[in-house]
PDB file of C-alpha atoms in Angstrom:
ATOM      1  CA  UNK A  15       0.000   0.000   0.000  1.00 48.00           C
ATOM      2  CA  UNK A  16       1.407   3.346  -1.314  1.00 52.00           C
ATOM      3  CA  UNK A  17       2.313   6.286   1.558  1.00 59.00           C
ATOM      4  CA  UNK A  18       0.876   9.712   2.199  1.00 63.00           C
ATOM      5  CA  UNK A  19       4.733  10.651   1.124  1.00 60.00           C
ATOM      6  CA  UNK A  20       4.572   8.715  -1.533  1.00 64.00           C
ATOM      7  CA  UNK A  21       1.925  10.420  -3.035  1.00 63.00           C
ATOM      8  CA  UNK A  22       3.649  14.126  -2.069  1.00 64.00           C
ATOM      9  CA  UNK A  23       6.765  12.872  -3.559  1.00 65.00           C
ATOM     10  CA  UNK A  24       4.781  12.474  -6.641  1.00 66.00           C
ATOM     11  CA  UNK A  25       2.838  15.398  -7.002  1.00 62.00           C
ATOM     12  CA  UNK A  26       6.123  17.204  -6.500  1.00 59.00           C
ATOM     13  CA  UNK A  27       7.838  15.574  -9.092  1.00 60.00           C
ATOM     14  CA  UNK A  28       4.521  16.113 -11.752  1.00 61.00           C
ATOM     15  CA  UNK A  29       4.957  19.859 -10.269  1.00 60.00           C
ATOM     16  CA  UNK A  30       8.401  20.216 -11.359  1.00 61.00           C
ATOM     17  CA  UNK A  31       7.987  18.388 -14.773  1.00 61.00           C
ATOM     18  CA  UNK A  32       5.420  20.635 -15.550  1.00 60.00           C
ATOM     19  CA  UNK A  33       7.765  23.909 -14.803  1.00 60.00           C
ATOM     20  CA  UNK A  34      10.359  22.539 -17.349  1.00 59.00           C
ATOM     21  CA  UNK A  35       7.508  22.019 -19.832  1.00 57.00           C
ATOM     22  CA  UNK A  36       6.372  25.331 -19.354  1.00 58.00           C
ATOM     23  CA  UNK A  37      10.050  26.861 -19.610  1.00 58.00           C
ATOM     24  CA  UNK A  38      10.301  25.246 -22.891  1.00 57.00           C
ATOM     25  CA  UNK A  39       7.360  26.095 -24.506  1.00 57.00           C
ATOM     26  CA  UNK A  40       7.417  29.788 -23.541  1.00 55.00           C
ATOM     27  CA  UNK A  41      11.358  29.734 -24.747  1.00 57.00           C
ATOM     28  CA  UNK A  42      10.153  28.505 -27.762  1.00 59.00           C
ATOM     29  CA  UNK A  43       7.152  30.439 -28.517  1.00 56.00           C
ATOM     30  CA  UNK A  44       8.038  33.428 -27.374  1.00 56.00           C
ATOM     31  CA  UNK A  45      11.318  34.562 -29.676  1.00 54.00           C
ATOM     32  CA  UNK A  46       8.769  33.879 -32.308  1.00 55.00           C
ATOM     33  CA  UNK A  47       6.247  35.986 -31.619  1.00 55.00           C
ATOM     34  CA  UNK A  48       8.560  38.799 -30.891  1.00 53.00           C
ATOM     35  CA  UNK A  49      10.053  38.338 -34.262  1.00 54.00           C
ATOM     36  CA  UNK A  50       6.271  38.667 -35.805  1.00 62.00           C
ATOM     37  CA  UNK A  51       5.398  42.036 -36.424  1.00 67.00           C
ATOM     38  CA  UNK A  52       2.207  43.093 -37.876  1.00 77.00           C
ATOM     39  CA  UNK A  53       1.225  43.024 -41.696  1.00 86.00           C
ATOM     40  CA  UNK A  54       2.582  45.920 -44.100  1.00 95.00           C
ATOM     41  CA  UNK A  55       5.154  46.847 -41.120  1.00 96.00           C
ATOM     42  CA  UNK A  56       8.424  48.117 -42.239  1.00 97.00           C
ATOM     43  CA  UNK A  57      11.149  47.564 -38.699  1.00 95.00           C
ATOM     44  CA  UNK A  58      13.350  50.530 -38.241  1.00 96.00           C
ATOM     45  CA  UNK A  59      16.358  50.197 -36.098  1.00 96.00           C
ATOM     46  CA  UNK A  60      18.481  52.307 -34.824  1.00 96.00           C
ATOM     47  CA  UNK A  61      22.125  52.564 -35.680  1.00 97.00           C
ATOM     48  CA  UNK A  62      24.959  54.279 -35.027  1.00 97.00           C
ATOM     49  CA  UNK A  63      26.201  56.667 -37.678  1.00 97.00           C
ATOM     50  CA  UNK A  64      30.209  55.191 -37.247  1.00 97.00           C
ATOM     51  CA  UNK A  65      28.470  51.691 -39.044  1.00 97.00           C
ATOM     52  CA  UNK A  66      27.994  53.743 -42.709  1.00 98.00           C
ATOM     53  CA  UNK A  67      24.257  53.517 -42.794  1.00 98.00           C
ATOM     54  CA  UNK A  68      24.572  56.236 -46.523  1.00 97.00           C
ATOM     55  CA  UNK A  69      26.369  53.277 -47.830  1.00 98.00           C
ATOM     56  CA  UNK A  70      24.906  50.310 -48.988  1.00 98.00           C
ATOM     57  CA  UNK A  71      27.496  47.999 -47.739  1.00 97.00           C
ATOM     58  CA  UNK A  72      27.875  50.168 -44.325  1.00 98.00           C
ATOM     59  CA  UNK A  73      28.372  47.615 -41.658  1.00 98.00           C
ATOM     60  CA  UNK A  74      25.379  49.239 -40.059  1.00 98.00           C
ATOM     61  CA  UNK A  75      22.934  47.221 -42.313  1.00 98.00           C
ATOM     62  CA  UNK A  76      24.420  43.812 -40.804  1.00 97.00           C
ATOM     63  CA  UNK A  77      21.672  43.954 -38.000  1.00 95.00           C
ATOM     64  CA  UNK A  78      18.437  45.601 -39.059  1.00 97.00           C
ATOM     65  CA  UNK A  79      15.734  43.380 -40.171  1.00 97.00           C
ATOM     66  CA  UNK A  80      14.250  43.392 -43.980  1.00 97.00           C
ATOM     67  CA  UNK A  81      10.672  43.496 -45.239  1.00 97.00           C
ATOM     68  CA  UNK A  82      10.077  41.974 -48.488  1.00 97.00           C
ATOM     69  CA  UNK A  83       7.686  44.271 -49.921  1.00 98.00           C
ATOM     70  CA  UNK A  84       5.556  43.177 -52.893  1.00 98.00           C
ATOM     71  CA  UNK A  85       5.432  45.295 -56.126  1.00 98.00           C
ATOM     72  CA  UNK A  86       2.422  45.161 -58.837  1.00 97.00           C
ATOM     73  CA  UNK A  87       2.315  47.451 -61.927  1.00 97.00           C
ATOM     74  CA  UNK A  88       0.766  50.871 -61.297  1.00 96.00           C
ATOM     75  CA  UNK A  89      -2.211  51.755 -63.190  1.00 90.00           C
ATOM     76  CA  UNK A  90      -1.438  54.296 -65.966  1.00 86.00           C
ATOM     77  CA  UNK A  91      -2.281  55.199 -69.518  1.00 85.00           C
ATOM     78  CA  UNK A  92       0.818  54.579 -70.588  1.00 85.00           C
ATOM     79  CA  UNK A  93       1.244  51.242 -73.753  1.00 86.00           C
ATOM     80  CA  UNK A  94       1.687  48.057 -71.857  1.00 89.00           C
ATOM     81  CA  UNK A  95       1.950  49.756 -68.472  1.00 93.00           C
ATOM     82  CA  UNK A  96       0.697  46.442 -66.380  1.00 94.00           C
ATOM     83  CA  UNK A  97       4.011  44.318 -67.983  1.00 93.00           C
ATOM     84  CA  UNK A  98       6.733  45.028 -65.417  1.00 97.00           C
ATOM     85  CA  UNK A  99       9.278  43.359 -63.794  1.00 96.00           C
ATOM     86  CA  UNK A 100      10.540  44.037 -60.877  1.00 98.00           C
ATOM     87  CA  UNK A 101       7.820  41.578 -58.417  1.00 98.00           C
ATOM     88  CA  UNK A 102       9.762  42.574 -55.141  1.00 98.00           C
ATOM     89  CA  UNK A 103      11.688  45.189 -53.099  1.00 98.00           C
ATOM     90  CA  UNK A 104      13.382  44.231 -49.654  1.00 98.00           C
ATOM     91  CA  UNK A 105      13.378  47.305 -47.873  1.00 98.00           C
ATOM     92  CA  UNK A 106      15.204  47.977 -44.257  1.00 98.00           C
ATOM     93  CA  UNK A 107      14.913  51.456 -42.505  1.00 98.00           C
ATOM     94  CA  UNK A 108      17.210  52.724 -39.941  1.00 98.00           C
ATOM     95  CA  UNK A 109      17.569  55.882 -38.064  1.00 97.00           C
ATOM     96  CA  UNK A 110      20.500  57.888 -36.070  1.00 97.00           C
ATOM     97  CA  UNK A 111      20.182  60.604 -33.828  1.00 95.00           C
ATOM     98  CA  UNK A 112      19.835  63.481 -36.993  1.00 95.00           C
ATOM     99  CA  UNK A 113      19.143  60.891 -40.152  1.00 97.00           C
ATOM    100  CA  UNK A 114      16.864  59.030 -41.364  1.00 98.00           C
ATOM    101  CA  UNK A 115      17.604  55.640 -43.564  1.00 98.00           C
ATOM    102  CA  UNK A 116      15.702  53.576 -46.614  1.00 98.00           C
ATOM    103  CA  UNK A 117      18.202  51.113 -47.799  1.00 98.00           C
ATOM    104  CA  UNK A 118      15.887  49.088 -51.138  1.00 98.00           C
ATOM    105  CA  UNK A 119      17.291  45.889 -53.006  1.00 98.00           C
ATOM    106  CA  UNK A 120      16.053  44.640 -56.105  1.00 98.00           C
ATOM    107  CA  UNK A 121      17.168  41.699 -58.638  1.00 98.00           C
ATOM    108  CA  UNK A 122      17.693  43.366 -62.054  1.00 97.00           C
ATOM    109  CA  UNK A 123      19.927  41.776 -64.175  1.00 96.00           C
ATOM    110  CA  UNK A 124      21.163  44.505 -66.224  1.00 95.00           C
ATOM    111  CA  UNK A 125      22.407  47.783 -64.682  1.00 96.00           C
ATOM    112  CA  UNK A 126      20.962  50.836 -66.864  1.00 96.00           C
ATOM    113  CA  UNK A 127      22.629  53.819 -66.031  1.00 95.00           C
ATOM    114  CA  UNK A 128      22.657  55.715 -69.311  1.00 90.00           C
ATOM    115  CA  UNK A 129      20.155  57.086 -71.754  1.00 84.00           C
ATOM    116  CA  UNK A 130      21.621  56.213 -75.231  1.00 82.00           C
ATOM    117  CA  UNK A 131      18.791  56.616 -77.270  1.00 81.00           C
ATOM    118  CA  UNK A 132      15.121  58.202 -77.672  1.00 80.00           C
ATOM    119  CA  UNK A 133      14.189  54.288 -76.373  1.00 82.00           C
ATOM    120  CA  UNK A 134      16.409  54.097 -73.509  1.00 89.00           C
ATOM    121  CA  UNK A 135      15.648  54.344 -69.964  1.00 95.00           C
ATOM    122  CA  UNK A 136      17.479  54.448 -66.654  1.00 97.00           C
ATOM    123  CA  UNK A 137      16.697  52.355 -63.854  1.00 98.00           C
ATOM    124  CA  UNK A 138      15.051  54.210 -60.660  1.00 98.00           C
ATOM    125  CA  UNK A 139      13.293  53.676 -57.403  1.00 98.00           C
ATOM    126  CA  UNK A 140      11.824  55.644 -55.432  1.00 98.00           C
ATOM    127  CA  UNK A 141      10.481  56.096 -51.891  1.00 98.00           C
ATOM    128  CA  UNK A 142       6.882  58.069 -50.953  1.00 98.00           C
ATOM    129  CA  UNK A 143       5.570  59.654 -47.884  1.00 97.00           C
ATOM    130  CA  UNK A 144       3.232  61.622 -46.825  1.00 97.00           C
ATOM    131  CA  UNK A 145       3.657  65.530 -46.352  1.00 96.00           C
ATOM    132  CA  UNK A 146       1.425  65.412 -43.312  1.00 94.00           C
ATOM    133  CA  UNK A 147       2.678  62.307 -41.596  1.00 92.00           C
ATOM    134  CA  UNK A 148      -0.016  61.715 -39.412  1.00 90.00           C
ATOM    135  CA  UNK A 149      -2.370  61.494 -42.336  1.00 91.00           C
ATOM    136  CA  UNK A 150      -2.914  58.278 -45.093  1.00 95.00           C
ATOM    137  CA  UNK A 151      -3.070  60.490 -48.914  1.00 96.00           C
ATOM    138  CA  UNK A 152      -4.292  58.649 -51.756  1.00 95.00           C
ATOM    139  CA  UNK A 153      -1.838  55.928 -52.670  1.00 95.00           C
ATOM    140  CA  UNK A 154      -1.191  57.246 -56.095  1.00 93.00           C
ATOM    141  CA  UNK A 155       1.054  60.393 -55.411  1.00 94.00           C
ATOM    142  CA  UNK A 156      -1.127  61.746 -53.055  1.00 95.00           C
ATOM    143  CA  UNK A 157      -3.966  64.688 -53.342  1.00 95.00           C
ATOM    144  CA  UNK A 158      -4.598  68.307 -53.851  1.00 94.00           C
ATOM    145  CA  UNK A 159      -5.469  68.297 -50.022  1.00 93.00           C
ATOM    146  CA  UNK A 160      -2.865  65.440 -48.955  1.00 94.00           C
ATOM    147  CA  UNK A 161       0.474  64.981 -50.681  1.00 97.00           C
ATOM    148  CA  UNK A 162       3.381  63.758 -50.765  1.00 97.00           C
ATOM    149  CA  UNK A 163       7.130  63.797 -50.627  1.00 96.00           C
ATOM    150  CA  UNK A 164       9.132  61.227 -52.671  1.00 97.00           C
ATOM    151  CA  UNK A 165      12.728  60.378 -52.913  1.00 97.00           C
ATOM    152  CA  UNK A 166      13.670  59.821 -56.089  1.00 97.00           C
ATOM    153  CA  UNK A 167      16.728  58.243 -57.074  1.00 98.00           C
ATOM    154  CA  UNK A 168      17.701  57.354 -60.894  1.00 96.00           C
ATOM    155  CA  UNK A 169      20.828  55.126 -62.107  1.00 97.00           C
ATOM    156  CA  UNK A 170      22.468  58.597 -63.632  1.00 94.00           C
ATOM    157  CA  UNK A 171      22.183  60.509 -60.994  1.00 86.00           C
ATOM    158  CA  UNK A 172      22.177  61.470 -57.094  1.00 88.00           C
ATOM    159  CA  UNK A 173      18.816  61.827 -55.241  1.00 94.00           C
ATOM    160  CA  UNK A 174      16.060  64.535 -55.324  1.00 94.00           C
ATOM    161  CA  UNK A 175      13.017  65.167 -53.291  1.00 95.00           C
ATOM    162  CA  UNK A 176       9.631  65.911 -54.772  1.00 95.00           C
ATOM    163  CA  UNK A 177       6.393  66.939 -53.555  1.00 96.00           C
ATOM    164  CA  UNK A 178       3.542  65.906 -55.554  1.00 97.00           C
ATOM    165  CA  UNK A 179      -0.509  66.555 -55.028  1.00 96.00           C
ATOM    166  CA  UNK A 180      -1.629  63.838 -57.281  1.00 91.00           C
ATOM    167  CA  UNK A 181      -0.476  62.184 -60.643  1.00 84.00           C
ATOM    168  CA  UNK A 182       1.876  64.074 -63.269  1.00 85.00           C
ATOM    169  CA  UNK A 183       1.954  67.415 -60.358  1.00 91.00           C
ATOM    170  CA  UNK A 184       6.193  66.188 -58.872  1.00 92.00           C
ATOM    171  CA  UNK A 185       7.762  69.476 -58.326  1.00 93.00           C
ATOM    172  CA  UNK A 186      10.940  69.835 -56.491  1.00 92.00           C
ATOM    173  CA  UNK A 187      11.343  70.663 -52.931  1.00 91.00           C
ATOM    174  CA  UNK A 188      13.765  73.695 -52.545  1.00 82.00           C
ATOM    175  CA  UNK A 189      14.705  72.977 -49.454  1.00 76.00           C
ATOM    176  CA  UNK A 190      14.745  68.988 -49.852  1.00 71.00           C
ATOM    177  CA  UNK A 191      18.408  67.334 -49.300  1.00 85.00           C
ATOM    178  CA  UNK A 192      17.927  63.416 -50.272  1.00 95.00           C
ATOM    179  CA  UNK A 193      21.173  61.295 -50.651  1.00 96.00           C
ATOM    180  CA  UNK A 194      21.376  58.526 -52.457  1.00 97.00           C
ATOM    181  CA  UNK A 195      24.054  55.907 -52.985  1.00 97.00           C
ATOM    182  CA  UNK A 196      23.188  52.693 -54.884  1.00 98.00           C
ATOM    183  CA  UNK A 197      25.585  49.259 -56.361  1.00 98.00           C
ATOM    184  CA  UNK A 198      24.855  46.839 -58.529  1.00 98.00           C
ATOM    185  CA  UNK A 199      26.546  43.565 -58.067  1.00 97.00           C
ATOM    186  CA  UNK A 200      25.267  39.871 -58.773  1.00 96.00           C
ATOM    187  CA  UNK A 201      22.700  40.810 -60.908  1.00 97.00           C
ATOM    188  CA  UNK A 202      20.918  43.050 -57.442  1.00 98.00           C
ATOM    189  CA  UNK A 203      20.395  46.901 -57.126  1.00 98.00           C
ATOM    190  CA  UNK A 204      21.054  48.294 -53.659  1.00 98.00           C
ATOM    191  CA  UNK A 205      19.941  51.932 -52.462  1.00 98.00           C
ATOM    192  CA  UNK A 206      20.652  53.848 -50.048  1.00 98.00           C
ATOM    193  CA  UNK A 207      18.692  56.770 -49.517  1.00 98.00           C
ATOM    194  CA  UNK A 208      18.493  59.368 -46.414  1.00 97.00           C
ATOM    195  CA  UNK A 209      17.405  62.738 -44.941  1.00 96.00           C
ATOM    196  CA  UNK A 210      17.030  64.959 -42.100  1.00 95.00           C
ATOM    197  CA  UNK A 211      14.779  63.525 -39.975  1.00 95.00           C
ATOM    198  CA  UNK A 212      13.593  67.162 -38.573  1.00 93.00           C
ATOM    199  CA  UNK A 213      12.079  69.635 -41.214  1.00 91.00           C
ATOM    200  CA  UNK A 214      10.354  72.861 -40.500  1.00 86.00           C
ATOM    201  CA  UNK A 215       9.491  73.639 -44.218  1.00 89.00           C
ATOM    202  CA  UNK A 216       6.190  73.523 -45.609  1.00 89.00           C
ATOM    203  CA  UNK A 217       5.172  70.143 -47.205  1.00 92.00           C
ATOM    204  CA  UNK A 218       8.127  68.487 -46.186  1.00 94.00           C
ATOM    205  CA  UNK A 219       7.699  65.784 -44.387  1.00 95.00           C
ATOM    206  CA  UNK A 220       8.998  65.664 -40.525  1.00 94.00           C
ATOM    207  CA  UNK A 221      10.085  61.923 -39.458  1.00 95.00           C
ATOM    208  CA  UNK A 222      10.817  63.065 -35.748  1.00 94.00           C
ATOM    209  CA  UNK A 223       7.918  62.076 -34.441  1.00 93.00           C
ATOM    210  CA  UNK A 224       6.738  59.732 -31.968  1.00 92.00           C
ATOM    211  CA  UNK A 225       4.110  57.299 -34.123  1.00 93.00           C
ATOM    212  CA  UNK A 226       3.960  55.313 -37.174  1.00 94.00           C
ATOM    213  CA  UNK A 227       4.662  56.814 -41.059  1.00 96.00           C
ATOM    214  CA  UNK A 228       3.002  55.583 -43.666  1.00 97.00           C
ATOM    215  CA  UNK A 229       5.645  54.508 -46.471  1.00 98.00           C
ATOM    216  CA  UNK A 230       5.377  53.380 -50.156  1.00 98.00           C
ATOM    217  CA  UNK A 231       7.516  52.357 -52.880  1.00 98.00           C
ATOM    218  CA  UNK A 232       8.252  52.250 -56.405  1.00 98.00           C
ATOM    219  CA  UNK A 233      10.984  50.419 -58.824  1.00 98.00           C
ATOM    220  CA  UNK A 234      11.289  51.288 -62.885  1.00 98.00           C
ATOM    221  CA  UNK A 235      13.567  49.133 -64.810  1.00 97.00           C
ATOM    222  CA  UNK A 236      15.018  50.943 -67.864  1.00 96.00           C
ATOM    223  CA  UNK A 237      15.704  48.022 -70.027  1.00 94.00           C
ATOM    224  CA  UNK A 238      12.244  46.964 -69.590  1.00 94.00           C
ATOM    225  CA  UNK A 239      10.856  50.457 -71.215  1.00 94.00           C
ATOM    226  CA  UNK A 240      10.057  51.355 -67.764  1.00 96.00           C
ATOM    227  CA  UNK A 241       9.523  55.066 -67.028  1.00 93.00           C
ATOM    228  CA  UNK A 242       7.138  57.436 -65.634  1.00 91.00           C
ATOM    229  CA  UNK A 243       3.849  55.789 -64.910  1.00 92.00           C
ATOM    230  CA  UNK A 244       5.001  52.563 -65.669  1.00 96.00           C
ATOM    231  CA  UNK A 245       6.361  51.084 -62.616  1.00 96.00           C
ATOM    232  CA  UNK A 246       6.298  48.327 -60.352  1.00 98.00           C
ATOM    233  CA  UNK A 247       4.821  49.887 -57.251  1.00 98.00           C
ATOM    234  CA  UNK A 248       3.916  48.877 -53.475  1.00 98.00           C
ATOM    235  CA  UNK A 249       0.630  49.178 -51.189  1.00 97.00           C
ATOM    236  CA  UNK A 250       0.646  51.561 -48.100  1.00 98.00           C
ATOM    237  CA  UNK A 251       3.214  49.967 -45.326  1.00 98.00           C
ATOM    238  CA  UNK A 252       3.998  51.711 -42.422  1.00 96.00           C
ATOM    239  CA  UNK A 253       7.188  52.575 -40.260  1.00 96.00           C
ATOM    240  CA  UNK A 254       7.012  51.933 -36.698  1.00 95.00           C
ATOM    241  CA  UNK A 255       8.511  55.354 -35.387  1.00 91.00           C
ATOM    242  CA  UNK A 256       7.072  55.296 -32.163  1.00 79.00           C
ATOM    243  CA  UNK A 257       8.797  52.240 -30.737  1.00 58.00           C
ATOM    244  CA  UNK A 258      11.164  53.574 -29.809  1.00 48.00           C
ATOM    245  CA  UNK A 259      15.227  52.249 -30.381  1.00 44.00           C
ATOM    246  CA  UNK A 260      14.641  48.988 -28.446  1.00 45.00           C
ATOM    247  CA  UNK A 261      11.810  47.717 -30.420  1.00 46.00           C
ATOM    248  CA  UNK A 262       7.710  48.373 -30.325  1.00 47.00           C
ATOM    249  CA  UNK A 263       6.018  48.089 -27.297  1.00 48.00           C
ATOM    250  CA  UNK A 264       4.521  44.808 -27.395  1.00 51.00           C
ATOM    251  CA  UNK A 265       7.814  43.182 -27.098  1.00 53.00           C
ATOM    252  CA  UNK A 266       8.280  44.367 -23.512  1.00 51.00           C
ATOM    253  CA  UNK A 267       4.634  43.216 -23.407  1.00 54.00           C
ATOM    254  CA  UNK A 268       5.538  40.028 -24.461  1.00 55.00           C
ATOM    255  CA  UNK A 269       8.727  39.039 -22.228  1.00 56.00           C
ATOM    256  CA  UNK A 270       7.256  40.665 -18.828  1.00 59.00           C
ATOM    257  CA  UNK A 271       4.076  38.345 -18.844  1.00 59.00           C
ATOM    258  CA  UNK A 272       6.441  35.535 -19.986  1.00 60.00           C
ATOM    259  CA  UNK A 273       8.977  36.059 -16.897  1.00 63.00           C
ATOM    260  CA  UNK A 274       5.646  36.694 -14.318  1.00 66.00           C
ATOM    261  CA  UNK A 275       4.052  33.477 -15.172  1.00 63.00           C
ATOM    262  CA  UNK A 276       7.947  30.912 -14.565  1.00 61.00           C
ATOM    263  CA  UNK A 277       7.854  33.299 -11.603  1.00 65.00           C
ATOM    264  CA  UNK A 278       4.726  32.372 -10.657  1.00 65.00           C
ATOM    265  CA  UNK A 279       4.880  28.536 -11.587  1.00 61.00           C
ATOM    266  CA  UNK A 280       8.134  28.271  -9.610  1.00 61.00           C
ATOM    267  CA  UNK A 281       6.901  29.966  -6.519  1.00 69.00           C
ATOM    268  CA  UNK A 282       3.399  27.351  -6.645  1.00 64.00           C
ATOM    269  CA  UNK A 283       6.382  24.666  -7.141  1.00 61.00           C
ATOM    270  CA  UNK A 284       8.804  25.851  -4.304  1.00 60.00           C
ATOM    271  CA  UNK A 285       5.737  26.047  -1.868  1.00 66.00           C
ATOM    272  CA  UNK A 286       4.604  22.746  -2.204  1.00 62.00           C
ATOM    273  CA  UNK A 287       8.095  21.206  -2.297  1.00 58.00           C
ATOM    274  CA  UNK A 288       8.436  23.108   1.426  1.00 64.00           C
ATOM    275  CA  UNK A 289       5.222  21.301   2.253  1.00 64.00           C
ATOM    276  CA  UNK A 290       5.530  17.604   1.852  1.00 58.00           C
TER     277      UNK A 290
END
């Protein structure tokens, strides 16, 4: 016939069997849903301007996380404007304390940086926000009422900011300052380009704030007779500038009530190994 202690000595032992379960699973589960971040988000890190974030190899880039961003062909009146090529842009943001980041890679397999001809085109990407960055414009190049600014960078030249209140209205922005490095190796396009994040000038967008910017984008490959309207381009995604350098919120969220319940477990455990 089995003891009282028997029976303790059991309990005890499912009690601490189920506190290494539970260590695993949350050890497991919980990395991954810190690493999922919601749909159309766009991670921004922040880095330290000594890693070369303005170059596209800058050492910087090693540890901020990419978004694959799916690209479609923008409706336009132009001939065959739905056949592009260019299906996807990985795009990785990163800030300093002054600067603000948009590093873009794309597989093309020929690099055009000339115009040759009256047929020739230039590759170029570019990068849209809105002027008013707590507002959502209309997703093609904004509105009288809502625009936008977009970097623009092309294979012949630097970069250029633009303001634009709908379709065919880009005008420069006077007081813009976009750089833009790019390289083409392996057969990939890589971009770098960056701005003040402050701005006091009218229409022109401010990216020191403290809560998400929407962000689109759009690739043109110049082999492909891709120019103008006719361009691969992106849905609304977002960049999560008010999380803050050590990640959005929910990730504290997420490890707190992970550490609180082994805490808790292990306490319940502890008492009732005390007890028999």
């Amino acid at each position: 016939m089995r003891s009282e202690a028997d029976g303790d000595r059991r309990a005890v032992a499912v009690g601490a069997v189920a506190l290494a379960c539970l260590i695993l699973v949350v050890s497991a589960l919980v990395p991954a849903l810190v690493a999922a971040r919601p749909a159309y988000e766009v991670p921004v890190e922040s880095v330290s301007a000594d890693g070369n974030p303005e170059r596209p190899s800058g050492e910087a880039w090693d540890t901020v996380p990419a978004a694959d961003v799916p690209l479609a062909s923008a409706p336009s009146g132009l001939p065959n404007a739905s056949d592009t090529s260019v299906e996807t842009v990985r795009v990785q943001s990163a800030r300093t304390d002054d600067r603000f980041y948009v590093r873009l890679s794309w597989a093309d397999g020929t690099a055009d940086r000339n115009v040759t001809g009256p047929r020739r085109f230039v590759d170029a990407a570019a990068v849209q926000v809105p002027a008013d960055a707590s507002t959502r414009p209309p997703i093609a190049m904004g509105g009288t009422r809502n625009m936008v600014n977009v970097w623009y960078w092309r294979a012949d030249g630097d970069g250029e900011e633009l303001l634009a209140g709908g379709a065919g209205t880009t005008t420069e922005i006077e007081e813009g300052g976009v750089n833009a490095t790019a390289t083409h190796d392996d057969g990939r396009w890589t971009v770098v380009m960056s701005r003040d994040l402050e701005s006091n000038a009218e229409n022109r967008t401010s990216l020191a704030v403290d809560h998400d910017v929407d962000v689109a984008f759009a690739v043109w490959n110049g082999s492909g007779m891709e120019r103008s309207g006719r361009k691969a381009v992106s849905e609304w995604h977002h960049v999560p500038l008010g999380g803050g350098p050590q990640g959005p919120p929910y990730e504290t969220i997420l490890w707190t009530v992970a550490g609180l319940a082994i805490a808790g477990v292990a306490l319940v455990t502890v008492h009732a190994v005390r007890s028999t």
